[in-house]
Amino acid sequence: MRWVAYMPLRAGSKSIPDKNIRSLAGRPLFAWALEAALASKCFDAVYAGSDAGSIRAAVSQRFGDRVGLFERAAATCSDTASTEAAMLEFAAEVEFDVLCLVQATSPLTAPDDFRAAKEKFIDEGLDSLLTAVPWRRFFWTPDGRPVNYDPARRPRRQEFEGWLMENGAFYLTKAALLSESGVRLGGRIGIHRMDPRSALEIDDPHDWTMAEQLLRASLRIPGLREIHTLVLDVDGTLTDGGMYYGPDGEALKKFNTRDAHGIGRLRAAGVRVCVISAEDSPAVAARMRKIKVDEYHPGIADKPALLAARAESWNVALGRIAYMGDDLGDLDCLRRSGVAFCPADAVPEIRAEADYVCALAGGAGAVREVCDLILAATQK
């Protein structure tokens, strides 16, 4: 059977402008659920579809050929168009036996959710499946009638089984069912239960704030727990990118004390820190001595070559190296490393490539933010 995941996206969000491509906790909104679908390895192909060239370009920049692009008709992207219309449009062009409709507005979906749902779908011989969360609340109609309990025999909350609330994270639908009925749910229906926090769907600015807090608190960056070495650029990453010149040339660069403390904590935890710079600056050399970074390599014209050489000398796979940079000279290193980080003010090409875009700018604590993320992941 051919399993295909599809995320329909559109550009016309009114409550949160450009919602689908806006950065949420360091990644575009669409990237969270798509990355989980890819990481699950449940699908023969993963697609994203939109009528907006800007959205398709953003997906392509982020995922390259790992995610196929589908050009949607404007009619299926209107405010009144149904999701089923988008599914049927996709089904007319792409072959599959089971379609997984993935919703960008559910960024808390995890790879294990796809795996468990697929297993359930196969084991129980289902025709369709929805995701839901347990909801232990008492409901009433607007005119004052109880819906799901008897007020005369009010159960204790801990003894109340509750209901399951559809959270819209994703749906599994057999091609035959979709073709014959035109709907995503029918036939033998199954339910995959998800973490209660995944009840959050992003529809308004308040949802966005809540999702950002939840994602930053339990950040999922594939490979982060395996990081053995952090490699840092200097200008625009460890500094604010400013260069202060006097009559005799460069005199000063601005570093951040919190970054230094984060680097110290990483090294104390056994994570190697290496600094590579295209410049050969006495000010940077002095700073590296001060914070006791022995792996400092100035004046490097070919950063990717040095990164590969150092990885070999350390006997560390590139997949266990995290790299942080801010400009085009760092692009190849970011692509070759296991985890790619960048400051908030990195150039657009770097932000598109990064696994995580910091909330802070270069020289303003972005490196400390990355150090804390690595520590939180590797110490679990």
Coordinates of N, CA, C and O in Angstrom, one line a residue, residues 26-94:
G26 N 11.0 29.4 16.4 CA 12.2 29.1 15.7 C 12.1 28.4 14.4 O 13.0 28.2 13.6
R27 N 10.8 28.1 14.0 CA 10.6 27.4 12.7 C 9.3 28.0 12.1 O 8.4 28.4 12.8
P28 N 9.2 28.0 10.8 CA 7.9 28.3 10.2 C 6.8 27.4 10.7 O 7.1 26.2 10.9
L29 N 5.6 27.9 10.8 CA 4.5 27.1 11.4 C 4.4 25.8 10.6 O 4.2 24.7 11.2
F30 N 4.4 25.8 9.3 CA 4.2 24.6 8.5 C 5.3 23.5 8.8 O 5.0 22.3 8.6
A31 N 6.4 24.0 9.2 CA 7.6 23.0 9.4 C 7.4 22.0 10.5 O 7.9 20.9 10.5
W32 N 6.7 22.4 11.6 CA 6.6 21.6 12.8 C 5.9 20.2 12.4 O 6.5 19.1 12.7
A33 N 4.7 20.3 11.9 CA 4.0 19.0 11.6 C 4.6 18.3 10.4 O 4.7 17.0 10.4
L34 N 5.1 19.0 9.4 CA 5.8 18.4 8.3 C 7.1 17.6 8.7 O 7.3 16.5 8.2
E35 N 7.8 18.2 9.6 CA 9.1 17.6 10.0 C 8.7 16.3 10.8 O 9.4 15.3 10.8
A36 N 7.6 16.4 11.6 CA 7.2 15.2 12.4 C 6.8 14.1 11.4 O 7.1 12.9 11.6
A37 N 6.1 14.4 10.3 CA 5.7 13.4 9.4 C 6.9 12.8 8.7 O 6.9 11.6 8.5
L38 N 7.9 13.6 8.3 CA 9.1 13.1 7.7 C 9.8 12.2 8.7 O 10.3 11.1 8.3
A39 N 10.0 12.7 9.9 CA 10.7 11.9 10.9 C 10.1 10.6 11.3 O 10.8 9.6 11.7
S40 N 8.8 10.5 11.1 CA 8.1 9.3 11.5 C 8.4 8.1 10.5 O 8.3 6.9 10.9
K41 N 8.8 8.4 9.3 CA 9.1 7.4 8.3 C 7.9 6.5 8.0 O 8.1 5.4 7.6
C42 N 6.7 7.1 8.1 CA 5.5 6.3 7.9 C 5.1 6.4 6.4 O 4.2 5.6 6.0
F43 N 5.6 7.4 5.6 CA 5.0 7.7 4.4 C 6.0 7.5 3.2 O 7.2 7.7 3.3
D44 N 5.4 7.0 2.1 CA 6.2 6.9 0.9 C 6.5 8.2 0.2 O 7.5 8.3 -0.5
A45 N 5.7 9.2 0.5 CA 5.9 10.6 0.0 C 5.2 11.5 0.9 O 4.1 11.2 1.5
V46 N 5.7 12.7 1.0 CA 5.1 13.8 1.8 C 5.0 15.0 0.9 O 6.0 15.4 0.2
Y47 N 3.8 15.7 0.9 CA 3.5 16.8 0.0 C 3.0 18.0 0.8 O 2.4 17.8 1.9
A48 N 3.2 19.2 0.3 CA 2.6 20.4 0.8 C 2.0 21.1 -0.4 O 2.6 21.1 -1.5
G49 N 0.8 21.6 -0.3 CA 0.1 22.3 -1.4 C -0.4 23.6 -1.1 O -0.8 23.9 0.0
S50 N -0.3 24.6 -2.1 CA -0.8 25.9 -1.9 C -1.0 26.6 -3.2 O -0.4 26.2 -4.2
D51 N -1.8 27.6 -3.2 CA -2.0 28.4 -4.4 C -1.0 29.6 -4.4 O -0.9 30.3 -5.4
A52 N -0.3 29.7 -3.3 CA 0.6 30.9 -3.2 C 2.0 30.4 -3.5 O 2.6 29.6 -2.8
G53 N 2.7 31.1 -4.5 CA 4.0 30.8 -4.8 C 5.0 31.0 -3.7 O 6.0 30.3 -3.5
S54 N 4.7 32.0 -2.8 CA 5.6 32.3 -1.7 C 5.6 31.2 -0.7 O 6.6 30.9 -0.1
I55 N 4.4 30.6 -0.5 CA 4.4 29.5 0.5 C 5.1 28.2 -0.1 O 5.9 27.6 0.6
R56 N 4.9 27.9 -1.4 CA 5.6 26.8 -2.0 C 7.1 27.0 -2.0 O 7.9 26.1 -1.7
A57 N 7.5 28.3 -2.2 CA 8.9 28.6 -2.2 C 9.5 28.4 -0.8 O 10.6 27.9 -0.6
A58 N 8.7 28.8 0.3 CA 9.2 28.6 1.6 C 9.3 27.1 2.0 O 10.3 26.8 2.7
V59 N 8.4 26.3 1.6 CA 8.5 24.9 1.8 C 9.7 24.3 1.1 O 10.5 23.5 1.7
S60 N 9.9 24.7 -0.1 CA 11.0 24.2 -0.9 C 12.4 24.6 -0.3 O 13.3 23.8 -0.2
Q61 N 12.4 25.8 0.2 CA 13.7 26.3 0.9 C 14.0 25.5 2.1 O 15.1 25.1 2.4
R62 N 12.9 25.1 2.8 CA 13.1 24.4 4.1 C 13.4 23.0 3.9 O 14.3 22.4 4.6
F63 N 12.7 22.3 2.9 CA 12.8 20.8 2.8 C 13.4 20.3 1.6 O 13.7 19.1 1.5
G64 N 13.6 21.2 0.6 CA 14.2 20.7 -0.7 C 13.3 19.6 -1.3 O 12.1 19.7 -1.3
D65 N 13.9 18.5 -1.8 CA 13.1 17.5 -2.5 C 12.5 16.5 -1.5 O 11.9 15.5 -1.9
R66 N 12.7 16.7 -0.2 CA 12.1 15.8 0.8 C 10.6 15.9 0.8 O 9.9 15.0 1.3
V67 N 10.1 17.1 0.5 CA 8.6 17.4 0.5 C 8.3 17.8 -1.0 O 8.8 18.8 -1.5
G68 N 7.3 17.1 -1.6 CA 6.8 17.5 -2.9 C 5.9 18.7 -2.8 O 5.3 18.9 -1.8
L69 N 5.9 19.4 -3.9 CA 5.1 20.6 -4.0 C 3.9 20.4 -4.9 O 4.0 19.8 -6.0
F70 N 2.7 20.8 -4.4 CA 1.5 20.7 -5.2 C 0.8 22.0 -5.3 O 0.6 22.8 -4.3
E71 N 0.5 22.4 -6.6 CA -0.1 23.7 -6.9 C -1.6 23.6 -6.8 O -2.2 22.9 -7.6
R72 N -2.2 24.2 -5.8 CA -3.6 24.2 -5.6 C -4.3 25.3 -6.5 O -3.8 26.3 -6.7
A73 N -5.5 24.9 -6.8 CA -6.4 25.9 -7.5 C -6.9 26.9 -6.5 O -7.1 26.6 -5.4
A74 N -7.1 28.1 -7.0 CA -7.7 29.2 -6.1 C -9.0 28.8 -5.5 O -9.3 29.2 -4.3
A75 N -9.8 28.0 -6.2 CA -11.1 27.7 -5.8 C -11.1 26.8 -4.5 O -12.0 26.9 -3.6
T76 N -10.0 26.0 -4.3 CA -9.9 25.2 -3.1 C -9.3 25.9 -1.9 O -9.1 25.3 -0.9
C77 N -8.9 27.2 -2.2 CA -8.2 27.9 -1.1 C -9.0 29.1 -0.6 O -8.5 29.9 0.1
S78 N -10.3 29.2 -1.0 CA -11.1 30.3 -0.6 C -11.6 30.0 0.9 O -11.5 28.9 1.4
D79 N -12.2 31.1 1.5 CA -12.7 31.0 2.8 C -13.8 29.9 3.0 O -14.0 29.4 4.0
T80 N -14.5 29.7 1.9 CA -15.7 28.8 2.0 C -15.4 27.4 1.5 O -16.2 26.5 1.6
A81 N -14.2 27.2 0.9 CA -13.9 25.9 0.4 C -13.7 24.9 1.5 O -13.1 25.2 2.5
S82 N -14.1 23.7 1.3 CA -13.9 22.6 2.4 C -12.6 22.0 2.3 O -11.9 22.0 1.2
T83 N -12.1 21.4 3.4 CA -10.9 20.6 3.3 C -11.0 19.4 2.4 O -10.0 19.1 1.7
E84 N -12.2 18.8 2.4 CA -12.4 17.7 1.4 C -12.1 18.1 0.0 O -11.6 17.3 -0.8
A85 N -12.5 19.3 -0.4 CA -12.3 19.8 -1.7 C -10.8 19.8 -2.0 O -10.3 19.4 -3.1
A86 N -10.0 20.2 -1.1 CA -8.5 20.2 -1.2 C -8.0 18.7 -1.3 O -7.1 18.5 -2.1
M87 N -8.6 17.8 -0.6 CA -8.1 16.4 -0.6 C -8.5 15.8 -1.9 O -7.7 15.1 -2.5
L88 N -9.7 16.1 -2.4 CA -10.1 15.5 -3.7 C -9.3 16.1 -4.9 O -9.0 15.3 -5.8
E89 N -9.0 17.3 -4.8 CA -8.1 18.0 -5.8 C -6.7 17.3 -5.8 O -6.2 17.0 -6.9
F90 N -6.2 17.0 -4.7 CA -4.9 16.3 -4.6 C -5.0 14.9 -5.1 O -4.1 14.4 -5.8
A91 N -6.1 14.2 -4.7 CA -6.3 12.8 -5.1 C -6.4 12.6 -6.6 O -6.1 11.6 -7.2
A92 N -6.8 13.7 -7.3 CA -7.0 13.6 -8.7 C -5.6 13.6 -9.4 O -5.5 13.2 -10.6
E93 N -4.6 14.1 -8.7 CA -3.3 14.2 -9.4 C -2.2 13.2 -8.8 O -1.2 12.9 -9.5
V94 N -2.4 12.8 -7.5 CA -1.3 12.0 -6.9 C -2.0 10.7 -6.4 O -3.0 10.6 -5.8

